[in-house]
PDB file of C-alpha atoms in Angstrom:
ATOM      1  CA  UNK A   3     -37.166 -35.445 -12.841  1.00 85.00           C
ATOM      2  CA  UNK A   4     -33.496 -36.313 -12.782  1.00 96.00           C
ATOM      3  CA  UNK A   5     -31.335 -33.666 -14.453  1.00 98.00           C
ATOM      4  CA  UNK A   6     -28.528 -34.753 -16.781  1.00 98.00           C
ATOM      5  CA  UNK A   7     -25.395 -32.800 -15.947  1.00 98.00           C
ATOM      6  CA  UNK A   8     -22.310 -32.669 -18.158  1.00 98.00           C
ATOM      7  CA  UNK A   9     -19.052 -31.401 -16.623  1.00 98.00           C
ATOM      8  CA  UNK A  10     -16.559 -30.219 -19.261  1.00 98.00           C
ATOM      9  CA  UNK A  11     -12.992 -29.513 -18.179  1.00 97.00           C
ATOM     10  CA  UNK A  12      -9.566 -30.766 -19.252  1.00 95.00           C
ATOM     11  CA  UNK A  13      -8.496 -31.085 -15.620  1.00 94.00           C
ATOM     12  CA  UNK A  14      -9.607 -34.207 -13.758  1.00 95.00           C
ATOM     13  CA  UNK A  15      -9.199 -32.308 -10.485  1.00 94.00           C
ATOM     14  CA  UNK A  16     -11.394 -29.502 -11.682  1.00 96.00           C
ATOM     15  CA  UNK A  17     -14.111 -31.951 -12.749  1.00 97.00           C
ATOM     16  CA  UNK A  18     -13.971 -33.495  -9.258  1.00 96.00           C
ATOM     17  CA  UNK A  19     -14.216 -30.060  -7.624  1.00 96.00           C
ATOM     18  CA  UNK A  20     -17.365 -29.237  -9.613  1.00 97.00           C
ATOM     19  CA  UNK A  21     -18.874 -32.668  -8.880  1.00 97.00           C
ATOM     20  CA  UNK A  22     -18.261 -32.147  -5.174  1.00 96.00           C
ATOM     21  CA  UNK A  23     -19.674 -28.600  -5.236  1.00 97.00           C
ATOM     22  CA  UNK A  24     -23.062 -29.664  -6.674  1.00 98.00           C
ATOM     23  CA  UNK A  25     -25.882 -29.441  -4.097  1.00 97.00           C
ATOM     24  CA  UNK A  26     -26.526 -32.820  -2.488  1.00 95.00           C
ATOM     25  CA  UNK A  27     -30.284 -32.427  -2.752  1.00 94.00           C
ATOM     26  CA  UNK A  28     -30.162 -31.932  -6.537  1.00 97.00           C
ATOM     27  CA  UNK A  29     -31.123 -35.152  -8.317  1.00 97.00           C
ATOM     28  CA  UNK A  30     -28.670 -35.555 -11.177  1.00 98.00           C
ATOM     29  CA  UNK A  31     -26.834 -38.025 -13.344  1.00 98.00           C
ATOM     30  CA  UNK A  32     -23.345 -36.790 -14.135  1.00 98.00           C
ATOM     31  CA  UNK A  33     -21.251 -37.279 -17.273  1.00 98.00           C
ATOM     32  CA  UNK A  34     -17.851 -35.782 -17.954  1.00 98.00           C
ATOM     33  CA  UNK A  35     -15.972 -34.519 -21.016  1.00 98.00           C
ATOM     34  CA  UNK A  36     -12.287 -33.570 -21.159  1.00 97.00           C
ATOM     35  CA  UNK A  37     -12.491 -31.016 -23.985  1.00 97.00           C
ATOM     36  CA  UNK A  38     -14.908 -29.113 -26.196  1.00 98.00           C
ATOM     37  CA  UNK A  39     -15.138 -31.778 -28.901  1.00 98.00           C
ATOM     38  CA  UNK A  40     -16.087 -34.432 -26.360  1.00 98.00           C
ATOM     39  CA  UNK A  41     -18.623 -32.017 -24.906  1.00 98.00           C
ATOM     40  CA  UNK A  42     -20.430 -31.587 -28.227  1.00 98.00           C
ATOM     41  CA  UNK A  43     -20.466 -35.356 -28.789  1.00 98.00           C
ATOM     42  CA  UNK A  44     -21.894 -35.874 -25.292  1.00 98.00           C
ATOM     43  CA  UNK A  45     -24.509 -33.174 -25.901  1.00 98.00           C
ATOM     44  CA  UNK A  46     -25.561 -34.826 -29.189  1.00 97.00           C
ATOM     45  CA  UNK A  47     -25.849 -38.126 -27.312  1.00 98.00           C
ATOM     46  CA  UNK A  48     -28.401 -36.498 -25.021  1.00 98.00           C
ATOM     47  CA  UNK A  49     -26.219 -36.352 -21.921  1.00 98.00           C
ATOM     48  CA  UNK A  50     -26.680 -32.682 -21.059  1.00 98.00           C
ATOM     49  CA  UNK A  51     -29.632 -30.745 -19.726  1.00 98.00           C
ATOM     50  CA  UNK A  52     -27.131 -28.640 -17.814  1.00 98.00           C
ATOM     51  CA  UNK A  53     -23.490 -28.111 -18.763  1.00 98.00           C
ATOM     52  CA  UNK A  54     -20.634 -26.790 -16.607  1.00 98.00           C
ATOM     53  CA  UNK A  55     -18.127 -25.573 -19.187  1.00 98.00           C
ATOM     54  CA  UNK A  56     -14.470 -24.561 -18.835  1.00 97.00           C
ATOM     55  CA  UNK A  57     -13.136 -22.000 -21.333  1.00 95.00           C
ATOM     56  CA  UNK A  58      -9.436 -22.749 -21.771  1.00 92.00           C
ATOM     57  CA  UNK A  59      -9.227 -26.301 -23.114  1.00 93.00           C
ATOM     58  CA  UNK A  60      -7.360 -28.186 -25.845  1.00 90.00           C
ATOM     59  CA  UNK A  61      -8.975 -29.197 -29.181  1.00 91.00           C
ATOM     60  CA  UNK A  62     -12.060 -27.009 -28.904  1.00 95.00           C
ATOM     61  CA  UNK A  63     -12.277 -24.291 -26.263  1.00 95.00           C
ATOM     62  CA  UNK A  64     -15.333 -23.206 -24.307  1.00 97.00           C
ATOM     63  CA  UNK A  65     -16.058 -20.188 -26.523  1.00 96.00           C
ATOM     64  CA  UNK A  66     -16.205 -22.474 -29.586  1.00 97.00           C
ATOM     65  CA  UNK A  67     -18.542 -24.860 -27.752  1.00 98.00           C
ATOM     66  CA  UNK A  68     -20.873 -21.980 -26.892  1.00 98.00           C
ATOM     67  CA  UNK A  69     -20.827 -20.800 -30.517  1.00 98.00           C
ATOM     68  CA  UNK A  70     -21.642 -24.318 -31.771  1.00 98.00           C
ATOM     69  CA  UNK A  71     -24.474 -24.708 -29.262  1.00 98.00           C
ATOM     70  CA  UNK A  72     -25.894 -21.306 -30.164  1.00 97.00           C
ATOM     71  CA  UNK A  73     -25.770 -22.116 -33.877  1.00 97.00           C
ATOM     72  CA  UNK A  74     -27.781 -25.298 -33.421  1.00 95.00           C
ATOM     73  CA  UNK A  75     -30.178 -23.606 -30.941  1.00 96.00           C
ATOM     74  CA  UNK A  76     -29.286 -26.217 -28.375  1.00 97.00           C
ATOM     75  CA  UNK A  77     -31.596 -26.773 -25.444  1.00 95.00           C
ATOM     76  CA  UNK A  78     -29.007 -26.844 -22.712  1.00 98.00           C
ATOM     77  CA  UNK A  79     -28.382 -24.555 -19.784  1.00 98.00           C
ATOM     78  CA  UNK A  80     -24.672 -23.689 -19.752  1.00 98.00           C
ATOM     79  CA  UNK A  81     -22.752 -22.406 -16.729  1.00 98.00           C
ATOM     80  CA  UNK A  82     -19.253 -21.315 -17.669  1.00 98.00           C
ATOM     81  CA  UNK A  83     -16.730 -22.219 -14.976  1.00 98.00           C
ATOM     82  CA  UNK A  84     -13.420 -20.568 -15.711  1.00 96.00           C
ATOM     83  CA  UNK A  85     -10.171 -19.131 -14.405  1.00 94.00           C
ATOM     84  CA  UNK A  86     -10.378 -16.440 -17.088  1.00 93.00           C
ATOM     85  CA  UNK A  87     -11.813 -13.707 -14.877  1.00 92.00           C
ATOM     86  CA  UNK A  88     -11.586 -10.797 -17.315  1.00 93.00           C
ATOM     87  CA  UNK A  89     -14.849  -8.839 -17.476  1.00 92.00           C
ATOM     88  CA  UNK A  90     -14.746  -9.132 -21.279  1.00 91.00           C
ATOM     89  CA  UNK A  91     -14.628 -12.940 -21.051  1.00 93.00           C
ATOM     90  CA  UNK A  92     -17.668 -12.780 -18.784  1.00 95.00           C
ATOM     91  CA  UNK A  93     -19.554 -10.499 -21.207  1.00 95.00           C
ATOM     92  CA  UNK A  94     -18.609 -12.638 -24.180  1.00 95.00           C
ATOM     93  CA  UNK A  95     -19.890 -15.915 -22.722  1.00 97.00           C
ATOM     94  CA  UNK A  96     -23.168 -14.313 -21.669  1.00 97.00           C
ATOM     95  CA  UNK A  97     -23.599 -12.911 -25.191  1.00 97.00           C
ATOM     96  CA  UNK A  98     -23.005 -16.424 -26.537  1.00 97.00           C
ATOM     97  CA  UNK A  99     -25.889 -17.724 -24.468  1.00 97.00           C
ATOM     98  CA  UNK A 100     -24.327 -18.905 -21.212  1.00 98.00           C
ATOM     99  CA  UNK A 101     -26.633 -18.683 -18.203  1.00 97.00           C
ATOM    100  CA  UNK A 102     -23.920 -17.501 -15.813  1.00 97.00           C
ATOM    101  CA  UNK A 103     -20.191 -17.186 -15.267  1.00 97.00           C
ATOM    102  CA  UNK A 104     -18.714 -18.901 -12.212  1.00 97.00           C
ATOM    103  CA  UNK A 105     -15.094 -18.152 -11.442  1.00 95.00           C
ATOM    104  CA  UNK A 106     -12.539 -20.722 -10.363  1.00 95.00           C
ATOM    105  CA  UNK A 107     -11.752 -21.885  -7.766  1.00 92.00           C
ATOM    106  CA  UNK A 108     -15.407 -22.890  -7.512  1.00 96.00           C
ATOM    107  CA  UNK A 109     -17.274 -21.870  -4.385  1.00 96.00           C
ATOM    108  CA  UNK A 110     -20.139 -24.305  -3.666  1.00 97.00           C
ATOM    109  CA  UNK A 111     -22.387 -21.542  -2.279  1.00 97.00           C
ATOM    110  CA  UNK A 112     -21.953 -19.359  -5.374  1.00 98.00           C
ATOM    111  CA  UNK A 113     -22.671 -22.328  -7.616  1.00 98.00           C
ATOM    112  CA  UNK A 114     -25.810 -23.152  -5.602  1.00 98.00           C
ATOM    113  CA  UNK A 115     -27.017 -19.550  -5.870  1.00 98.00           C
ATOM    114  CA  UNK A 116     -26.564 -19.572  -9.640  1.00 98.00           C
ATOM    115  CA  UNK A 117     -28.551 -22.808  -9.889  1.00 98.00           C
ATOM    116  CA  UNK A 118     -31.307 -21.232  -7.767  1.00 97.00           C
ATOM    117  CA  UNK A 119     -31.345 -18.094  -9.933  1.00 97.00           C
ATOM    118  CA  UNK A 120     -31.756 -20.292 -12.995  1.00 96.00           C
ATOM    119  CA  UNK A 121     -34.654 -22.109 -11.311  1.00 96.00           C
ATOM    120  CA  UNK A 122     -32.879 -25.441 -11.426  1.00 96.00           C
ATOM    121  CA  UNK A 123     -33.076 -26.205  -7.710  1.00 94.00           C
TER     122      UNK A 123
ATOM    123  CA  UNK B  12      21.134 -35.128  -3.595  1.00 51.00           C
ATOM    124  CA  UNK B  13      17.955 -37.081  -4.425  1.00 64.00           C
ATOM    125  CA  UNK B  14      15.947 -36.090  -7.479  1.00 74.00           C
ATOM    126  CA  UNK B  15      12.563 -34.838  -6.314  1.00 79.00           C
ATOM    127  CA  UNK B  16      11.098 -34.335  -9.789  1.00 80.00           C
ATOM    128  CA  UNK B  17       9.680 -37.882  -9.713  1.00 81.00           C
ATOM    129  CA  UNK B  18       7.352 -36.696  -6.933  1.00 82.00           C
ATOM    130  CA  UNK B  19       5.232 -35.037  -9.612  1.00 84.00           C
ATOM    131  CA  UNK B  20       2.974 -37.993 -10.417  1.00 90.00           C
ATOM    132  CA  UNK B  21       0.277 -37.711 -13.098  1.00 91.00           C
ATOM    133  CA  UNK B  22      -2.394 -36.932 -10.502  1.00 93.00           C
ATOM    134  CA  UNK B  23      -0.299 -34.238  -8.808  1.00 92.00           C
ATOM    135  CA  UNK B  24       0.652 -32.850 -12.196  1.00 91.00           C
ATOM    136  CA  UNK B  25      -3.007 -32.501 -13.204  1.00 92.00           C
ATOM    137  CA  UNK B  26      -3.739 -30.765  -9.910  1.00 94.00           C
ATOM    138  CA  UNK B  27      -0.758 -28.406 -10.223  1.00 91.00           C
ATOM    139  CA  UNK B  28      -1.754 -27.657 -13.835  1.00 90.00           C
ATOM    140  CA  UNK B  29      -5.181 -26.563 -12.653  1.00 92.00           C
ATOM    141  CA  UNK B  30      -3.712 -24.455  -9.852  1.00 93.00           C
ATOM    142  CA  UNK B  31      -1.366 -22.838 -12.406  1.00 90.00           C
ATOM    143  CA  UNK B  32      -4.286 -22.258 -14.813  1.00 91.00           C
ATOM    144  CA  UNK B  33      -6.227 -20.408 -12.138  1.00 93.00           C
ATOM    145  CA  UNK B  34      -3.169 -18.377 -11.170  1.00 91.00           C
ATOM    146  CA  UNK B  35      -2.540 -17.475 -14.810  1.00 89.00           C
ATOM    147  CA  UNK B  36      -6.178 -16.485 -15.209  1.00 91.00           C
ATOM    148  CA  UNK B  37      -5.518 -13.899 -12.504  1.00 90.00           C
ATOM    149  CA  UNK B  38      -2.308 -12.825 -14.284  1.00 89.00           C
ATOM    150  CA  UNK B  39      -4.208 -12.493 -17.580  1.00 90.00           C
ATOM    151  CA  UNK B  40      -6.856 -10.358 -15.935  1.00 91.00           C
ATOM    152  CA  UNK B  41      -4.216  -8.074 -14.408  1.00 89.00           C
ATOM    153  CA  UNK B  42      -2.433  -7.806 -17.764  1.00 89.00           C
ATOM    154  CA  UNK B  43      -5.741  -6.991 -19.485  1.00 91.00           C
ATOM    155  CA  UNK B  44      -6.342  -4.177 -17.033  1.00 89.00           C
ATOM    156  CA  UNK B  45      -2.964  -2.526 -17.739  1.00 86.00           C
ATOM    157  CA  UNK B  46      -3.097  -2.906 -21.538  1.00 86.00           C
ATOM    158  CA  UNK B  47      -6.839  -2.232 -21.642  1.00 86.00           C
ATOM    159  CA  UNK B  48      -7.468  -5.065 -24.077  1.00 88.00           C
ATOM    160  CA  UNK B  49      -8.924  -8.539 -23.916  1.00 90.00           C
ATOM    161  CA  UNK B  50      -6.136 -11.057 -23.351  1.00 90.00           C
ATOM    162  CA  UNK B  51      -6.770 -14.491 -24.781  1.00 88.00           C
ATOM    163  CA  UNK B  52      -5.131 -17.101 -22.597  1.00 86.00           C
ATOM    164  CA  UNK B  53      -3.603 -20.370 -23.699  1.00 85.00           C
ATOM    165  CA  UNK B  54      -3.165 -23.445 -21.534  1.00 86.00           C
ATOM    166  CA  UNK B  55       0.126 -22.851 -19.718  1.00 83.00           C
ATOM    167  CA  UNK B  56       2.716 -25.523 -20.403  1.00 81.00           C
ATOM    168  CA  UNK B  57       4.858 -26.321 -17.428  1.00 80.00           C
ATOM    169  CA  UNK B  58       7.622 -28.635 -16.296  1.00 80.00           C
ATOM    170  CA  UNK B  59       9.213 -29.246 -12.933  1.00 82.00           C
ATOM    171  CA  UNK B  60      12.792 -30.403 -13.320  1.00 80.00           C
ATOM    172  CA  UNK B  61      16.311 -30.020 -12.118  1.00 80.00           C
ATOM    173  CA  UNK B  62      17.207 -26.457 -12.936  1.00 77.00           C
ATOM    174  CA  UNK B  63      20.239 -27.069 -15.108  1.00 73.00           C
ATOM    175  CA  UNK B  64      18.341 -29.208 -17.636  1.00 69.00           C
ATOM    176  CA  UNK B  65      15.463 -26.752 -17.849  1.00 65.00           C
ATOM    177  CA  UNK B  66      17.651 -23.767 -18.358  1.00 66.00           C
ATOM    178  CA  UNK B  67      19.769 -25.503 -20.968  1.00 64.00           C
ATOM    179  CA  UNK B  68      16.603 -26.128 -22.999  1.00 68.00           C
ATOM    180  CA  UNK B  69      15.424 -22.564 -22.540  1.00 67.00           C
ATOM    181  CA  UNK B  70      18.738 -21.005 -23.510  1.00 65.00           C
ATOM    182  CA  UNK B  71      18.781 -22.933 -26.764  1.00 65.00           C
ATOM    183  CA  UNK B  72      15.548 -21.310 -27.958  1.00 66.00           C
ATOM    184  CA  UNK B  73      16.445 -18.899 -30.733  1.00 58.00           C
ATOM    185  CA  UNK B  74      14.114 -16.141 -29.582  1.00 58.00           C
ATOM    186  CA  UNK B  75      15.930 -15.923 -26.273  1.00 58.00           C
ATOM    187  CA  UNK B  76      19.494 -15.865 -27.601  1.00 56.00           C
ATOM    188  CA  UNK B  77      19.948 -12.107 -27.642  1.00 60.00           C
ATOM    189  CA  UNK B  78      16.592 -10.629 -27.201  1.00 69.00           C
ATOM    190  CA  UNK B  79      15.125 -11.501 -23.859  1.00 75.00           C
ATOM    191  CA  UNK B  80      14.201  -8.991 -21.230  1.00 81.00           C
ATOM    192  CA  UNK B  81      14.359 -10.480 -17.781  1.00 84.00           C
ATOM    193  CA  UNK B  82      12.544  -9.390 -14.650  1.00 88.00           C
ATOM    194  CA  UNK B  83      13.639 -11.070 -11.451  1.00 88.00           C
ATOM    195  CA  UNK B  84      11.367 -11.346  -8.407  1.00 91.00           C
ATOM    196  CA  UNK B  85      12.707 -13.055  -5.260  1.00 91.00           C
ATOM    197  CA  UNK B  86      10.188 -14.657  -2.891  1.00 92.00           C
ATOM    198  CA  UNK B  87      10.540 -16.014   0.613  1.00 93.00           C
ATOM    199  CA  UNK B  88       8.379 -17.917   3.050  1.00 92.00           C
ATOM    200  CA  UNK B  89       7.171 -21.515   2.922  1.00 88.00           C
ATOM    201  CA  UNK B  90       8.212 -21.545  -0.718  1.00 87.00           C
ATOM    202  CA  UNK B  91      11.554 -19.902  -1.305  1.00 88.00           C
ATOM    203  CA  UNK B  92      13.237 -18.965  -4.541  1.00 88.00           C
ATOM    204  CA  UNK B  93      13.237 -16.499  -7.365  1.00 88.00           C
ATOM    205  CA  UNK B  94      10.813 -15.917 -10.201  1.00 89.00           C
ATOM    206  CA  UNK B  95      12.160 -14.853 -13.582  1.00 86.00           C
ATOM    207  CA  UNK B  96       9.904 -13.469 -16.280  1.00 88.00           C
ATOM    208  CA  UNK B  97      11.361 -13.598 -19.784  1.00 84.00           C
ATOM    209  CA  UNK B  98       9.791 -11.545 -22.527  1.00 84.00           C
ATOM    210  CA  UNK B  99      11.221 -10.771 -25.925  1.00 82.00           C
ATOM    211  CA  UNK B 100      12.238  -7.188 -26.597  1.00 80.00           C
ATOM    212  CA  UNK B 101       9.903  -6.648 -29.599  1.00 82.00           C
ATOM    213  CA  UNK B 102       6.948  -7.731 -27.446  1.00 86.00           C
ATOM    214  CA  UNK B 103       7.915  -5.198 -24.803  1.00 85.00           C
ATOM    215  CA  UNK B 104       7.961  -2.452 -27.436  1.00 84.00           C
ATOM    216  CA  UNK B 105       4.511  -3.545 -28.612  1.00 86.00           C
ATOM    217  CA  UNK B 106       3.151  -3.491 -25.050  1.00 87.00           C
ATOM    218  CA  UNK B 107       4.718  -0.071 -24.481  1.00 88.00           C
ATOM    219  CA  UNK B 108       2.886   1.206 -27.577  1.00 87.00           C
ATOM    220  CA  UNK B 109      -0.546   0.015 -26.502  1.00 86.00           C
ATOM    221  CA  UNK B 110       0.065   1.308 -22.987  1.00 86.00           C
ATOM    222  CA  UNK B 111       0.524   4.797 -24.406  1.00 85.00           C
ATOM    223  CA  UNK B 112       4.296   5.208 -24.338  1.00 84.00           C
ATOM    224  CA  UNK B 113       5.332   7.239 -27.382  1.00 83.00           C
ATOM    225  CA  UNK B 114       8.575   6.740 -29.308  1.00 81.00           C
ATOM    226  CA  UNK B 115      11.745   5.335 -27.800  1.00 82.00           C
ATOM    227  CA  UNK B 116      11.573   4.639 -24.076  1.00 80.00           C
ATOM    228  CA  UNK B 117      14.084   6.300 -21.793  1.00 84.00           C
ATOM    229  CA  UNK B 118      15.668   4.161 -19.082  1.00 82.00           C
ATOM    230  CA  UNK B 119      13.338   5.106 -16.183  1.00 87.00           C
ATOM    231  CA  UNK B 120      10.278   4.571 -18.393  1.00 86.00           C
ATOM    232  CA  UNK B 121      11.579   1.206 -19.517  1.00 84.00           C
ATOM    233  CA  UNK B 122      12.307   0.167 -15.910  1.00 86.00           C
ATOM    234  CA  UNK B 123       8.826   1.209 -14.816  1.00 88.00           C
ATOM    235  CA  UNK B 124       7.148  -0.617 -17.671  1.00 88.00           C
ATOM    236  CA  UNK B 125       9.144  -3.807 -17.131  1.00 88.00           C
ATOM    237  CA  UNK B 126       8.532  -3.802 -13.387  1.00 90.00           C
ATOM    238  CA  UNK B 127       4.805  -3.379 -14.022  1.00 87.00           C
ATOM    239  CA  UNK B 128       4.694  -6.249 -16.476  1.00 87.00           C
ATOM    240  CA  UNK B 129       6.924  -8.450 -14.339  1.00 87.00           C
ATOM    241  CA  UNK B 130       4.823  -7.732 -11.290  1.00 87.00           C
ATOM    242  CA  UNK B 131       1.636  -8.546 -13.176  1.00 86.00           C
ATOM    243  CA  UNK B 132       2.866 -11.857 -14.526  1.00 88.00           C
ATOM    244  CA  UNK B 133       5.095 -13.158 -11.708  1.00 90.00           C
ATOM    245  CA  UNK B 134       3.195 -11.525  -8.837  1.00 90.00           C
ATOM    246  CA  UNK B 135      -0.258 -12.640  -9.942  1.00 88.00           C
ATOM    247  CA  UNK B 136       0.959 -16.165 -10.608  1.00 88.00           C
ATOM    248  CA  UNK B 137       2.816 -16.464  -7.288  1.00 91.00           C
ATOM    249  CA  UNK B 138      -0.122 -14.973  -5.373  1.00 92.00           C
ATOM    250  CA  UNK B 139      -2.475 -17.357  -7.153  1.00 91.00           C
ATOM    251  CA  UNK B 140      -0.337 -20.381  -6.298  1.00 91.00           C
ATOM    252  CA  UNK B 141       0.193 -19.286  -2.704  1.00 93.00           C
ATOM    253  CA  UNK B 142      -3.496 -18.498  -2.189  1.00 93.00           C
ATOM    254  CA  UNK B 143      -4.739 -21.805  -3.513  1.00 93.00           C
ATOM    255  CA  UNK B 144      -2.092 -23.923  -1.797  1.00 93.00           C
ATOM    256  CA  UNK B 145      -2.342 -21.971   1.459  1.00 93.00           C
ATOM    257  CA  UNK B 146       1.255 -20.783   1.581  1.00 92.00           C
ATOM    258  CA  UNK B 147       2.467 -17.560   3.093  1.00 93.00           C
ATOM    259  CA  UNK B 148       5.051 -15.917   0.881  1.00 93.00           C
ATOM    260  CA  UNK B 149       6.453 -12.440   0.694  1.00 94.00           C
ATOM    261  CA  UNK B 150       8.547 -10.611  -1.815  1.00 92.00           C
ATOM    262  CA  UNK B 151      11.883  -8.861  -1.947  1.00 90.00           C
ATOM    263  CA  UNK B 152      12.547  -6.008  -4.362  1.00 90.00           C
ATOM    264  CA  UNK B 153      12.386  -6.971  -8.048  1.00 91.00           C
ATOM    265  CA  UNK B 154      15.136  -6.199 -10.530  1.00 88.00           C
ATOM    266  CA  UNK B 155      15.289  -5.768 -14.287  1.00 86.00           C
ATOM    267  CA  UNK B 156      18.079  -7.005 -16.508  1.00 77.00           C
ATOM    268  CA  UNK B 157      18.864  -5.050 -19.611  1.00 62.00           C
ATOM    269  CA  UNK B 158      18.208  -6.309 -23.087  1.00 52.00           C
ATOM    270  CA  UNK B 159      21.942  -6.498 -23.673  1.00 55.00           C
ATOM    271  CA  UNK B 160      22.472  -8.773 -20.674  1.00 54.00           C
ATOM    272  CA  UNK B 161      23.341 -12.370 -21.212  1.00 63.00           C
ATOM    273  CA  UNK B 162      20.462 -14.695 -20.429  1.00 64.00           C
ATOM    274  CA  UNK B 163      22.799 -17.668 -20.359  1.00 65.00           C
ATOM    275  CA  UNK B 164      25.139 -16.090 -17.818  1.00 70.00           C
ATOM    276  CA  UNK B 165      22.301 -14.905 -15.603  1.00 70.00           C
ATOM    277  CA  UNK B 166      20.552 -18.243 -15.526  1.00 69.00           C
ATOM    278  CA  UNK B 167      23.784 -20.172 -15.094  1.00 70.00           C
ATOM    279  CA  UNK B 168      24.515 -18.130 -12.019  1.00 70.00           C
ATOM    280  CA  UNK B 169      21.206 -19.267 -10.478  1.00 68.00           C
ATOM    281  CA  UNK B 170      21.401 -23.021 -10.772  1.00 67.00           C
ATOM    282  CA  UNK B 171      23.765 -23.353  -7.829  1.00 70.00           C
ATOM    283  CA  UNK B 172      21.448 -21.415  -5.540  1.00 75.00           C
ATOM    284  CA  UNK B 173      18.169 -22.942  -6.637  1.00 80.00           C
ATOM    285  CA  UNK B 174      18.436 -26.535  -7.847  1.00 84.00           C
ATOM    286  CA  UNK B 175      14.801 -26.939  -8.965  1.00 83.00           C
ATOM    287  CA  UNK B 176      12.943 -25.003 -11.611  1.00 82.00           C
ATOM    288  CA  UNK B 177       9.244 -24.879 -12.369  1.00 82.00           C
ATOM    289  CA  UNK B 178       9.302 -23.621 -15.938  1.00 79.00           C
ATOM    290  CA  UNK B 179       6.065 -22.253 -17.364  1.00 80.00           C
ATOM    291  CA  UNK B 180       5.406 -21.166 -20.906  1.00 79.00           C
ATOM    292  CA  UNK B 181       2.456 -18.831 -21.268  1.00 81.00           C
ATOM    293  CA  UNK B 182       1.063 -17.487 -24.517  1.00 81.00           C
ATOM    294  CA  UNK B 183      -0.945 -14.297 -24.335  1.00 85.00           C
ATOM    295  CA  UNK B 184      -2.878 -13.162 -27.378  1.00 85.00           C
ATOM    296  CA  UNK B 185      -4.021  -9.590 -27.709  1.00 85.00           C
ATOM    297  CA  UNK B 186      -6.230  -8.305 -30.497  1.00 77.00           C
ATOM    298  CA  UNK B 187      -3.456  -7.793 -33.009  1.00 77.00           C
ATOM    299  CA  UNK B 188      -0.468  -9.414 -31.438  1.00 84.00           C
ATOM    300  CA  UNK B 189       0.392 -12.584 -29.602  1.00 84.00           C
ATOM    301  CA  UNK B 190       3.428 -13.154 -27.486  1.00 81.00           C
ATOM    302  CA  UNK B 191       4.919 -15.863 -25.392  1.00 80.00           C
ATOM    303  CA  UNK B 192       6.392 -15.251 -22.000  1.00 82.00           C
ATOM    304  CA  UNK B 193       8.434 -17.685 -20.002  1.00 82.00           C
ATOM    305  CA  UNK B 194       8.023 -17.685 -16.275  1.00 86.00           C
ATOM    306  CA  UNK B 195      10.564 -19.623 -14.273  1.00 84.00           C
ATOM    307  CA  UNK B 196      10.287 -20.286 -10.572  1.00 85.00           C
ATOM    308  CA  UNK B 197      13.688 -21.347  -9.308  1.00 85.00           C
ATOM    309  CA  UNK B 198      13.208 -23.049  -5.970  1.00 84.00           C
ATOM    310  CA  UNK B 199      15.183 -24.534  -3.150  1.00 84.00           C
ATOM    311  CA  UNK B 200      15.172 -28.273  -2.624  1.00 82.00           C
ATOM    312  CA  UNK B 201      13.263 -27.859   0.640  1.00 84.00           C
ATOM    313  CA  UNK B 202      10.402 -26.093  -1.209  1.00 87.00           C
ATOM    314  CA  UNK B 203       9.509 -29.208  -3.192  1.00 86.00           C
ATOM    315  CA  UNK B 204       8.193 -31.291  -0.276  1.00 89.00           C
ATOM    316  CA  UNK B 205       5.788 -28.561   0.979  1.00 91.00           C
ATOM    317  CA  UNK B 206       4.641 -28.047  -2.611  1.00 91.00           C
ATOM    318  CA  UNK B 207       3.759 -31.714  -3.127  1.00 92.00           C
ATOM    319  CA  UNK B 208       2.225 -31.927   0.374  1.00 94.00           C
ATOM    320  CA  UNK B 209      -0.028 -28.939  -0.424  1.00 94.00           C
ATOM    321  CA  UNK B 210      -1.141 -30.550  -3.688  1.00 94.00           C
ATOM    322  CA  UNK B 211      -1.903 -33.764  -1.787  1.00 95.00           C
ATOM    323  CA  UNK B 212      -4.029 -31.807   0.698  1.00 95.00           C
ATOM    324  CA  UNK B 213      -6.038 -30.344  -2.180  1.00 92.00           C
ATOM    325  CA  UNK B 214      -6.522 -33.786  -3.688  1.00 93.00           C
ATOM    326  CA  UNK B 215      -7.453 -35.418  -0.378  1.00 94.00           C
ATOM    327  CA  UNK B 216     -10.204 -32.826   0.171  1.00 91.00           C
ATOM    328  CA  UNK B 217     -11.848 -34.170  -2.985  1.00 88.00           C
ATOM    329  CA  UNK B 218     -11.967 -37.810  -1.861  1.00 83.00           C
TER     330      UNK B 218
END
């Protein structure tokens, strides 16, 4: 089955980095969103089985997206990808339902390991 | 002298913004560890411009007329210049309080506190930029300018030495207090080409 991946980040470069870091063998279709509001719209449109989510973004930040997804009991596996490396940020996103926290700059091996741990590849 | 600010195209700007975001994430984490609180980060606003225009705009901001504390951190290497961290005096007093300093600070305490904060903000950001862009830089001794010092005079004295300024505005929010710090990297003209070349290398790796 092809997995629908949504990459959410306000930086075009960061979205490209995540795209490039995804394992080649993973069969995916990729959509992108440039902020939290776009992410929720894309999720509602059925574009996300898996979401890579930045935290610090304009309009609606990553924490607010996680809260909204939790509230609606969304069936999406969220990996937070962020430069905010404070342990409390990490704890907070996990408590809001994120599967894992991946720090920027993204390391392709770490990302692959997190996908394996989640049973996605 | 040619104006190199036009080298910052939209694509390079987006890339530099992301590099700055990651560097500021490291600065936020270091700040959180010294104040022992969660630090909510905003998206850093930044501009690369000729120094005199940038500093004119900064000096006109009312909060920096009389009240700014300035920490100066020179750096040398493939990028060469000076970093200035500007924080308002009331914010310094707040940070001193949550870091456990009681009452009025004496001069050595104030120097120590300011050097710590300056090192956290400027050092983490410079290290983050240098690490991601693969530059080697090193640091000379930092200095603190007193709250009574004139921001205008200090910054005016720099524009001759360092014609370009990367001005960053960073808002940190703590549990009960938010504050804005300005971080200015004053750079030599010959630092701009390596900076844009490093951004281009990052971008080309993504093609």
